[in-house]
Short mmCIF file of C-alpha atoms in Angstrom, two decimals:
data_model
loop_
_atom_site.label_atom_id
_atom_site.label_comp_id
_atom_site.label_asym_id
_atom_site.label_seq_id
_atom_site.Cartn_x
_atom_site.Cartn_y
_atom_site.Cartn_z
CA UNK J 1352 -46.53 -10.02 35.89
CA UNK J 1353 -43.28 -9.14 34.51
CA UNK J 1354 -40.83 -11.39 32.72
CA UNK J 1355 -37.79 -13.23 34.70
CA UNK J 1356 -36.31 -13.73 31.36
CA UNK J 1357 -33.40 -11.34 31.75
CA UNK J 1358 -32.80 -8.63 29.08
CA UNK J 1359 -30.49 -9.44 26.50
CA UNK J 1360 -29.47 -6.22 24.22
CA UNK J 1361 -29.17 -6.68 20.30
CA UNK J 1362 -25.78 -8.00 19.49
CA UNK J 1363 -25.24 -5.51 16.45
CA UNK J 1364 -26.03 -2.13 16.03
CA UNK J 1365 -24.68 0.12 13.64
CA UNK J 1366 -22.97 2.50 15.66
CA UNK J 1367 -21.57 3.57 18.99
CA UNK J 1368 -20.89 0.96 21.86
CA UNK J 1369 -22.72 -2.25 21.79
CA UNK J 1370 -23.57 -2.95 25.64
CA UNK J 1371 -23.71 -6.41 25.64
CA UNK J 1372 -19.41 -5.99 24.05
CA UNK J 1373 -17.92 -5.29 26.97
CA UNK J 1374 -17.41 -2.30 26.20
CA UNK J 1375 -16.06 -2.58 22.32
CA UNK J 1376 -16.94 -0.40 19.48
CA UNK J 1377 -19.69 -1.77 17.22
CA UNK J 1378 -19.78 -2.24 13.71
CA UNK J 1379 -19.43 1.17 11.82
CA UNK J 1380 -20.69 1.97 8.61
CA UNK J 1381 -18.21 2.94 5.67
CA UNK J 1382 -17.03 6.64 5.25
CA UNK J 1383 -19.45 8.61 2.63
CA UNK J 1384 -17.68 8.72 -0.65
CA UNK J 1385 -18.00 12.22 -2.03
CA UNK J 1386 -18.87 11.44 -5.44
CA UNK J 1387 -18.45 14.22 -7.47
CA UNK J 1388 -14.73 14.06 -6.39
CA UNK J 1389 -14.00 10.71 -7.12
CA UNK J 1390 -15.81 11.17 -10.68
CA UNK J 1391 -13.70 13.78 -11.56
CA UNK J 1392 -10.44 11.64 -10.38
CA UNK J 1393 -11.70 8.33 -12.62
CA UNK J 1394 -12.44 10.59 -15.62
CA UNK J 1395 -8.69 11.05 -15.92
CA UNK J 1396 -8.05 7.25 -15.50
CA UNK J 1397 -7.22 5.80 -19.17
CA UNK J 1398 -6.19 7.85 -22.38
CA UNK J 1399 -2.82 8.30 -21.04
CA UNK J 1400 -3.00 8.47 -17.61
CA UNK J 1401 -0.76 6.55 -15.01
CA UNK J 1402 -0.98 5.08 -11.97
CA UNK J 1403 1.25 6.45 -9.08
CA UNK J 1404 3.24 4.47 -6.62
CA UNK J 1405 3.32 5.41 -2.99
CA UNK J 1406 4.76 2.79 -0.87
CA UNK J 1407 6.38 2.42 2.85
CA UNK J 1408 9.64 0.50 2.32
CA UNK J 1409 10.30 -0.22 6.01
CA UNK J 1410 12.37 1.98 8.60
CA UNK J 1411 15.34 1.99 10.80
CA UNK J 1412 14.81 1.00 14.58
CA UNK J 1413 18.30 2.61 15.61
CA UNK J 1414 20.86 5.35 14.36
CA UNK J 1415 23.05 2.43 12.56
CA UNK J 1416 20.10 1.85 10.46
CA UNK J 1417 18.94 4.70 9.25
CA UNK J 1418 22.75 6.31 8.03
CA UNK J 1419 22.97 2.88 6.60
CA UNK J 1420 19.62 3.13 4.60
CA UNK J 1421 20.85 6.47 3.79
CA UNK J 1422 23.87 5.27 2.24
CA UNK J 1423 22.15 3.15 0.27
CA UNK J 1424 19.22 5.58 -1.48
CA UNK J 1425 22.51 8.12 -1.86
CA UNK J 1426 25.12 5.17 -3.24
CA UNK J 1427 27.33 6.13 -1.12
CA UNK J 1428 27.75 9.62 -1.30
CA UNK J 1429 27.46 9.83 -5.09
CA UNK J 1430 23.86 11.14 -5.31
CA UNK J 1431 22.54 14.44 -3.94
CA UNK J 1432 20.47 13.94 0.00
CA UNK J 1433 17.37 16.55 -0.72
CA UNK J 1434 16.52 18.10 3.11
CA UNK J 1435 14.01 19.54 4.93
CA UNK J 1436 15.77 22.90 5.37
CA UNK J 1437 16.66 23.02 1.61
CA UNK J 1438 20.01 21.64 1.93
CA UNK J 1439 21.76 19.68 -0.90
CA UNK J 1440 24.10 17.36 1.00
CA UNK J 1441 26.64 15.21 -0.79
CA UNK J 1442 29.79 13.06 -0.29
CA UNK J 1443 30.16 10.07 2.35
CA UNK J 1444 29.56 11.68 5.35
CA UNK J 1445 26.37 13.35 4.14
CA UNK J 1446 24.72 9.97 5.94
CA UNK J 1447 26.51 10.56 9.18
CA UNK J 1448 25.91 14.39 9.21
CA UNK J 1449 21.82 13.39 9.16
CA UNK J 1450 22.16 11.15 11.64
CA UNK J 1451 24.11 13.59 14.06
CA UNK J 1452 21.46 16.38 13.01
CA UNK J 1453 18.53 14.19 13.61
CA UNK J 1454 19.31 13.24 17.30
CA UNK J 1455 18.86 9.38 15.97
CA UNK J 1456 21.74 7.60 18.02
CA UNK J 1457 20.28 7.49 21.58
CA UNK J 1458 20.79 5.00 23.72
CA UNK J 1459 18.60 2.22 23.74
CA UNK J 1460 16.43 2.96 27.47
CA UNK J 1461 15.05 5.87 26.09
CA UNK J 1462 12.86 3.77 24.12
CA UNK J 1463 11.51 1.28 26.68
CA UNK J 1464 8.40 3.81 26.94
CA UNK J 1465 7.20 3.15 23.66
CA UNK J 1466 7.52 -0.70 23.56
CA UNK J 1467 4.49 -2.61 23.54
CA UNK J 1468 5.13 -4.99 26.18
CA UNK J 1469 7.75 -4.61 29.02
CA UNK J 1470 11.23 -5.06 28.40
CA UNK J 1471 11.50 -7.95 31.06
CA UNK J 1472 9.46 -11.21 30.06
CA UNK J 1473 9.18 -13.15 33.51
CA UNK J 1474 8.42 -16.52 33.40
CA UNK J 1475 8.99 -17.87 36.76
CA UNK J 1476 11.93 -19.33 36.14
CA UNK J 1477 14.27 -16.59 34.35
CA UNK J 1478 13.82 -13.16 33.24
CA UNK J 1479 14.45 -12.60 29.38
CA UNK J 1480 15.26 -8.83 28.18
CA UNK J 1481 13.12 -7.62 24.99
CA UNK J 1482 14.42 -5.61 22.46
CA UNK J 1483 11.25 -3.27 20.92
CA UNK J 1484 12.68 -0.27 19.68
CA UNK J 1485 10.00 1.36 17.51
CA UNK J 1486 11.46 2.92 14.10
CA UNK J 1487 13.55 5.90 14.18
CA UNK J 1488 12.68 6.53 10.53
CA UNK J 1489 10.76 5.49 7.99
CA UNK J 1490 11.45 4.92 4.35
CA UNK J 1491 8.78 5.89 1.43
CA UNK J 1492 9.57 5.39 -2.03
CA UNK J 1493 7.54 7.79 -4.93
CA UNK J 1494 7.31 6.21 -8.22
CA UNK J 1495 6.21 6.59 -11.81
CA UNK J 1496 6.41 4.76 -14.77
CA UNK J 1497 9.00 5.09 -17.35
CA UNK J 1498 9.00 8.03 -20.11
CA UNK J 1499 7.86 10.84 -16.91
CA UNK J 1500 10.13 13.86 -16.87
CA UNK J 1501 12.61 12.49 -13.05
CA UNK J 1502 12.78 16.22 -12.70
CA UNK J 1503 8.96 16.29 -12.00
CA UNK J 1504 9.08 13.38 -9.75
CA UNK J 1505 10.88 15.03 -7.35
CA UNK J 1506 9.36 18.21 -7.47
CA UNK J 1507 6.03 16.23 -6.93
CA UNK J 1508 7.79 14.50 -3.97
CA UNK J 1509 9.40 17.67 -2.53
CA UNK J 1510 5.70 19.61 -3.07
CA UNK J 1511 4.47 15.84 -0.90
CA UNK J 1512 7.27 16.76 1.76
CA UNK J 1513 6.33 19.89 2.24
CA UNK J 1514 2.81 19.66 2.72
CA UNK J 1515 2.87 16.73 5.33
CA UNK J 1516 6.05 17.13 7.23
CA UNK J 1517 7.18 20.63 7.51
CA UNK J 1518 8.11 22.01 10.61
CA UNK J 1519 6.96 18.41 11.70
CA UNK J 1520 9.07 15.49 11.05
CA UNK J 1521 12.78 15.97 9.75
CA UNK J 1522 12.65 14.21 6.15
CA UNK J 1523 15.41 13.98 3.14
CA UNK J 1524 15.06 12.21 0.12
CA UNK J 1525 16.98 11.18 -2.94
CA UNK J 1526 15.80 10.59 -6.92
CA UNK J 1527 16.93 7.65 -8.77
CA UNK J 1528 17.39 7.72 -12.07
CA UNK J 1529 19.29 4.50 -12.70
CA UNK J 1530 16.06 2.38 -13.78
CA UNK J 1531 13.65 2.88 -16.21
CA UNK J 1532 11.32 4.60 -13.81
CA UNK J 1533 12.08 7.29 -12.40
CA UNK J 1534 11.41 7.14 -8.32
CA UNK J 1535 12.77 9.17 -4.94
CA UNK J 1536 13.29 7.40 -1.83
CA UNK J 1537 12.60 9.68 1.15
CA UNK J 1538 13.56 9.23 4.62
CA UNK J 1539 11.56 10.78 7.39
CA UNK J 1540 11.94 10.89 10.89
CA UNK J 1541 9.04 9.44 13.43
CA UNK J 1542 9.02 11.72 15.96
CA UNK J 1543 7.40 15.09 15.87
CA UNK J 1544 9.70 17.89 16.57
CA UNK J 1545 7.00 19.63 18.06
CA UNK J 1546 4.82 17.42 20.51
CA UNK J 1547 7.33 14.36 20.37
CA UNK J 1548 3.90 12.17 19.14
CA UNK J 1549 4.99 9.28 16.95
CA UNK J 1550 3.68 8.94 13.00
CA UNK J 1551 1.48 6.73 12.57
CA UNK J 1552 1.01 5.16 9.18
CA UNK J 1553 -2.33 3.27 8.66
CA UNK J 1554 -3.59 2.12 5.33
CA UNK J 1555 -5.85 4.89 5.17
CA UNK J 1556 -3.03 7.40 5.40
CA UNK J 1557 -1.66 5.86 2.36
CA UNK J 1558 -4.13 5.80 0.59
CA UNK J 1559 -4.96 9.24 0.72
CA UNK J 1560 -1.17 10.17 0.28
CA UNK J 1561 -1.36 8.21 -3.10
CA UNK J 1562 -4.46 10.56 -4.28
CA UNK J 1563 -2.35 13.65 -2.32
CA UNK J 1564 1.06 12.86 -4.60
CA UNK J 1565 -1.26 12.08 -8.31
CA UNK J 1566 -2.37 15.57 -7.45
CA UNK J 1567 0.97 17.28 -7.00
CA UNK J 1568 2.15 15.38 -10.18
CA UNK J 1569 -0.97 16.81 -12.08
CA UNK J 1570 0.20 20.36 -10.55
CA UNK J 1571 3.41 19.12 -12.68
CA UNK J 1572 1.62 18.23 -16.11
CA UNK J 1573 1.80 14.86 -15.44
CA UNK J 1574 -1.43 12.98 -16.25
CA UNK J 1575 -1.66 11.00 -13.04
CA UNK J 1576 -3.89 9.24 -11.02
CA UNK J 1577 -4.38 7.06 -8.22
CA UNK J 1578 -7.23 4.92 -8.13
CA UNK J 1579 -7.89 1.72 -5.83
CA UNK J 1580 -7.35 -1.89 -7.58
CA UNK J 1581 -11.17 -2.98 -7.41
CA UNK J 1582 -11.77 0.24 -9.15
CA UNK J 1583 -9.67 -0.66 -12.28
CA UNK J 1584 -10.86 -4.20 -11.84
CA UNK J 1585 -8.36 -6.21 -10.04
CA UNK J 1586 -8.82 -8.44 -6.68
CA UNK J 1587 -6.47 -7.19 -3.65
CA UNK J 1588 -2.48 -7.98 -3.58
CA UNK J 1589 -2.18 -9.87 -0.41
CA UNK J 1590 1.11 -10.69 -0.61
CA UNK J 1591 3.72 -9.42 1.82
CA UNK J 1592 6.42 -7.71 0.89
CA UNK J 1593 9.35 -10.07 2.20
CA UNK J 1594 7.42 -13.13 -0.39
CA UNK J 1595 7.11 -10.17 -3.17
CA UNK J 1596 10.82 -9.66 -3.22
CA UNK J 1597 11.70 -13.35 -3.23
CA UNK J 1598 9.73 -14.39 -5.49
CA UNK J 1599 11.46 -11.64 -7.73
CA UNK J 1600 14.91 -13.40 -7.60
CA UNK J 1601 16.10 -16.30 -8.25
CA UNK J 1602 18.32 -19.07 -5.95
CA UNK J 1603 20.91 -17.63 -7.12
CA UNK J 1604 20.16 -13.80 -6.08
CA UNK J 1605 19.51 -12.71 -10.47
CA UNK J 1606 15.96 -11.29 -11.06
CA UNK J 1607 13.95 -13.67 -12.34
CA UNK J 1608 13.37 -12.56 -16.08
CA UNK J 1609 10.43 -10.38 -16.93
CA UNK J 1610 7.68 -11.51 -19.33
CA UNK J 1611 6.82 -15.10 -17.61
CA UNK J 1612 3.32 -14.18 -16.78
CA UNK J 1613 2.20 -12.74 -13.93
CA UNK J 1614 3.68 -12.35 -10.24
CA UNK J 1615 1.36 -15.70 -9.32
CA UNK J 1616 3.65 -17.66 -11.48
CA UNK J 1617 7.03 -16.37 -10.36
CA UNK J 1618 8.24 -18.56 -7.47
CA UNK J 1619 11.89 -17.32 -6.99
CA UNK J 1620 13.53 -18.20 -4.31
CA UNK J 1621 10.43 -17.85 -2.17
CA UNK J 1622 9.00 -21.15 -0.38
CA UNK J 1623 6.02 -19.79 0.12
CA UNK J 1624 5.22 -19.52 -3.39
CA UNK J 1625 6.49 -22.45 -4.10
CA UNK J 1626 4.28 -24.63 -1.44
CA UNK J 1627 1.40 -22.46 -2.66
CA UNK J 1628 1.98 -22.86 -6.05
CA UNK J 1629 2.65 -27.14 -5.76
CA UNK J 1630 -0.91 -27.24 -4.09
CA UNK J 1631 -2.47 -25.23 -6.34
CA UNK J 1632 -1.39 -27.62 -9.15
CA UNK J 1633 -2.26 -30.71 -7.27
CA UNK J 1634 -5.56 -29.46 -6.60
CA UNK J 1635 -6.45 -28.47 -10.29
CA UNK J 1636 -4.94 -32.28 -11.32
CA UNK J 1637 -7.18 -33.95 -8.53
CA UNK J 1638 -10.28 -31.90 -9.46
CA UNK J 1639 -9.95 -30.54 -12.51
CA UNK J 1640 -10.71 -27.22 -11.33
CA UNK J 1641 -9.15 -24.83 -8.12
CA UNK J 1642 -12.35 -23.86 -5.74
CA UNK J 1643 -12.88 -20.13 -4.43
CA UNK J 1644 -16.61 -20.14 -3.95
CA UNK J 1645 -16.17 -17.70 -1.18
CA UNK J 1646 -13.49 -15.46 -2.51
CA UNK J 1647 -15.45 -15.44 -5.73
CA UNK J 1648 -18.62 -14.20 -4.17
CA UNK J 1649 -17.08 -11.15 -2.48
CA UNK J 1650 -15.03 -10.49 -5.08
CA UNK J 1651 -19.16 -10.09 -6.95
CA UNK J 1652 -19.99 -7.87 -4.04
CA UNK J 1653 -17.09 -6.14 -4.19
CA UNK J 1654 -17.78 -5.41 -8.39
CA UNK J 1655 -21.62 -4.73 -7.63
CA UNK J 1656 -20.59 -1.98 -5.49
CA UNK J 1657 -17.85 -0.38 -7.68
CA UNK J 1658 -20.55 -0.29 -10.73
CA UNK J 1659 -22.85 1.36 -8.56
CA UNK J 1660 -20.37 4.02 -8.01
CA UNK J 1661 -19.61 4.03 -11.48
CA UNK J 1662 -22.88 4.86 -12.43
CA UNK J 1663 -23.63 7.31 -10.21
CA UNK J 1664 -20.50 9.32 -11.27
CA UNK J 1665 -21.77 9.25 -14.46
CA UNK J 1666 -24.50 10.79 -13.74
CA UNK J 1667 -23.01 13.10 -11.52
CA UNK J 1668 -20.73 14.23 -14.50
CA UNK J 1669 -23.87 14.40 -17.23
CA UNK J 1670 -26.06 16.39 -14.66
CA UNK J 1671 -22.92 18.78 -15.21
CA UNK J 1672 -22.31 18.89 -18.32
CA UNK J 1673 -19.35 17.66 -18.65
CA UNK J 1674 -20.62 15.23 -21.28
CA UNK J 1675 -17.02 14.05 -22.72
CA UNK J 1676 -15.71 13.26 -19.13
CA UNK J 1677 -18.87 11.02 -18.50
CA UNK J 1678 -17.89 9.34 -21.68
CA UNK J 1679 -14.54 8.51 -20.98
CA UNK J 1680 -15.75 6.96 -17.24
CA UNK J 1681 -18.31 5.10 -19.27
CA UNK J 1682 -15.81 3.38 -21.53
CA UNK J 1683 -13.74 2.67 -18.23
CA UNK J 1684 -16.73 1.52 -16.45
CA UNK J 1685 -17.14 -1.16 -19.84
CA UNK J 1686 -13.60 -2.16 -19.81
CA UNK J 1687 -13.36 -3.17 -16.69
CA UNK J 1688 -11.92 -7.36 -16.79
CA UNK J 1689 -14.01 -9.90 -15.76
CA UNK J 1690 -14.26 -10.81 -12.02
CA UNK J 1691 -11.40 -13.32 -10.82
CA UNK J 1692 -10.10 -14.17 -7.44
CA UNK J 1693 -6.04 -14.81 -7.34
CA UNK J 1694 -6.72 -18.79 -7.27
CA UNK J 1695 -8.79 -18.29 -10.35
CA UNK J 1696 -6.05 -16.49 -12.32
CA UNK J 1697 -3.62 -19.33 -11.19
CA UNK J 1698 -5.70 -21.48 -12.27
CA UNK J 1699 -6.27 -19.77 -15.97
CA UNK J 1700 -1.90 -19.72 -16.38
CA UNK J 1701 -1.44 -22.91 -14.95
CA UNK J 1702 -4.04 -24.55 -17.49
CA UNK J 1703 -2.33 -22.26 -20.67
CA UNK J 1704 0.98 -23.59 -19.39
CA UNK J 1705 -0.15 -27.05 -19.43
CA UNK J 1706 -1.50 -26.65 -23.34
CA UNK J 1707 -5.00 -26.73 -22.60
CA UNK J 1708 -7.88 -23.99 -23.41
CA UNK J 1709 -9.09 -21.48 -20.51
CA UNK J 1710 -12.75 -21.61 -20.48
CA UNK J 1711 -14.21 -17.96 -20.82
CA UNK J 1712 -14.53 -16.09 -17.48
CA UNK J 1713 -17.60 -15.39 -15.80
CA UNK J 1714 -19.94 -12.29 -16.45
CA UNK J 1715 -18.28 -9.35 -14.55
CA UNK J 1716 -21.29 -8.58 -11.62
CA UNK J 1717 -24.53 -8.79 -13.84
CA UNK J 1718 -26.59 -6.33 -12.61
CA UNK J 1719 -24.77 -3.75 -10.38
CA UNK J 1720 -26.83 -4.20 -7.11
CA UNK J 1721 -28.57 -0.81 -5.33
#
C-alpha cells in the first residue's frame, strides 16, 4: 500500500532549480580556479612586485554631475581630458564640451524606464514622486604606488580603455601627478552606444579588471600584480567607502596624520568608528578579551583553502620546471601573517596602546585541509 506521507524534495542540491524553492536557483558550487594561471600570477607577488588599485569612485546620475566630476579630475581646465577618439581636450570648457558630446543632459522622464520602482509611491492618502535616475557615468580611479614611471600608468589605463570600452561606452580620463602615487581617474559613460544596454559593474567584474590592468602594467615593465587579500593573508575590508573617507579626516576637514596604526584605529570624523571603536574598548575592559569565535573560524576555513591552493601551485610550477618560481611561491606561501579577524587586530592595538603585551597570535590554519 503506498505511502500518504506526501513527497517532500531535498532542500539542497548542488545545482540547477531546487523544486521545493519556488522556483529559486540552488546553491552553486564555486568557479574552477585554473591553477596553472594563478601560479604563474603569485610567483610574481613579492621581490618587488606591487599591488594595483582598481576602484569605482561613484558616478554622476545627471549631466550637472558628471561636467562637475570632470572639472574636478581636470582642476579646472588645467590638466589634459584623455578621450575615446584620441582627443587631448583642455581649458574650462573641455568639461562642458564632454557633456554636450556625450548626450548626458536629458531630461529627467527619459529615465523613469530604468528606475527600480515606479516614480509615483501611492499610499492611499497622497502620491509622492521618486527621483531614481540611474548613473550617467561612472568614475574609476587606476592607481600605483609611488616611485612607478605616471607615464606608464596611463598608458596601462589607456591600453584598459581600449580593450573594454571601445566602440562601446564613451570614456575620458585624466593622470594625476600631484601625490606621491601616481593614479588616472577615468570617466565612462553607462550606456552602450551600440545596443543602449546599461554597464553593469559586479564585484566579479572588478576583480578581473584588477588582474586585466596588472597585466597591461606588466606589458609596461612594471612588476605588478593583483592578487585577492586572503591570498596575501589579510581578512576582507568591509568598510564602506563614505566611513573610509571620514575616518581619514579629522573634525576639522585636515587628514588625520599618517603613521597612527592602522585604519581600525583612525576614527576621524566618522561616528561609526567611533561607536565601534568605544564598544570595542568596553568590551576588552569588561572581559579582558574581544570575542570573534565565528569570524575566527571562517577566517581558518578561509586560510585552509588558500594553502591548499598554494600547494597545488607549487606543484603545478615544479612538475614544470620552473623550479625558482615554485620557490619564490613557497617563501610567500611561509610568510603569510597569522590568521586574525578585524576585532582581533583591534584588539592587539588597543592592548599596545594601553601599555600592555599582545599575546602571540594563533597558528596560521595548521594543516591546510583537502
Amino acid at each position: 500500500m503506498p505511502s500518504k506521507r506526501p513527497f517532500r524534495a531535498p532542500k539542497q542540491q548542488g545545482f540547477g532549480i531546487e523544486p521545493a524553492s519556488y522556483g529559486k536557483r540552488g546553491p552553486r558550487a564555486a568557479p574552477a580556479i585554473d591553477i596553472g594561471a594563478w601560479a604563474e600570477s603569485m610567483s610574481h607577488a613579492g621581490g618587488g612586485t606591487q599591488e594595483v588599485m582598481v576602484k569605482v569612485t561613484g558616478g554622476g546620475t545627471s549631466g550637472e554631475g558628471a561636467q562637475a566630476h570632470f572639472e574636478y579630475i581636470d582642476r579646472h581646465g588645467k590638466l589634459e581630458l584623455h578621450t575615446d577618439d584620441g582627443q587631448e581636450l583642455a581649458g574650462r570648457t573641455a568639461a562642458a564640451e564632454l557633456v554636450n558630446d556625450w548626450d548626458l543632459d536629458l531630461p529627467i522622464d527619459e529615465y523613469a524606464g530604468h528606475s527600480r520602482r515606479s516614480r509615483i509611491r501611492t499610499d492611499g492618502r497622497r502620491a509622492k514622486p521618486i527621483d531614481r535616475r540611474p548613473k550617467q557615468v561612472f568614475n574609476i580611479m587606476f592607481s600605483m604606488k609611488e616611485g612607478t614611471p605616471a607615464e606608464k600608468v596611463l598608458a596601462g589605463a589607456q591600453k584598459f580603455a581600449r580593450e573594454k570600452f571601445a566602440l562601446q561606452h564613451r570614456y575620458a580620463m585624466v593622470l594625476h601627478t600631484d601625490q606621491k602615487h601616481p593614479h588616472v581617474h577615468m570617466v565612462v559613460k553607462a550606456e552602450n552606444e551600440n545596443t543602449g544596454q546599461r554597464l553593469n559593474i559586479r564585484k566579479a567584474m572588478l576583480r578581473q579588471w584588477r588582474q586585466d590592468f596588472a597585466q597591461y602594467m606588466r606589458e609596461q615593465g612594471i612588476a605588478a600584480v593583483a592578487t585577492a587579500r586572503p591570498e596575501r593573508g589579510l581578512p576582507k575590508a568591509n568598510v564602506k567607502n563614505g566611513i573610509y573617507q571620514s575616518a581619514q579626516r579629522k573634525p576639522d576637514g585636515s587628514a588625520v596624520p599618517a603613521g597612527h596604526g592602522p585604519l581600525v584605529t583612525r576614527e576621524g570624523d566618522s561616528t561609526f568608528m567611533r561607536r565601534k571603536l568605544e564598544g570595542l574598548r568596553k568590551e576588552l575592559a569588561a572581559k579582558g578579551t574581544i570575542e570573534d569565535r565565528a569570524s575566527y573560524g571562517k577566517l581558518l576555513d578561509l586560510r585552509a583553502r588558500v594553502l591548499n591552493r598554494y600547494t597545488a601551485g607549487i606543484k603545478w610550477l615544479t612538475a614544470s620546471a620552473r623550479h625558482e618560481e615554485a620557490r619564490r611561491l613557497g617563501v610567500a606561501r611561509n610568510a603569510l601573517p597569522a590568521v586574525r579577524t578585524e576585532r582581533q587586530m583591534i584588539q592587539d592595538i588597543l592592548t599596545l596602546q594601553a601599555g600592555r603585551p599582545v599575546e602571540p597570535g594563533k597558528a596560521r590554519a595548521g594543516r591546510a585541509r583537502s
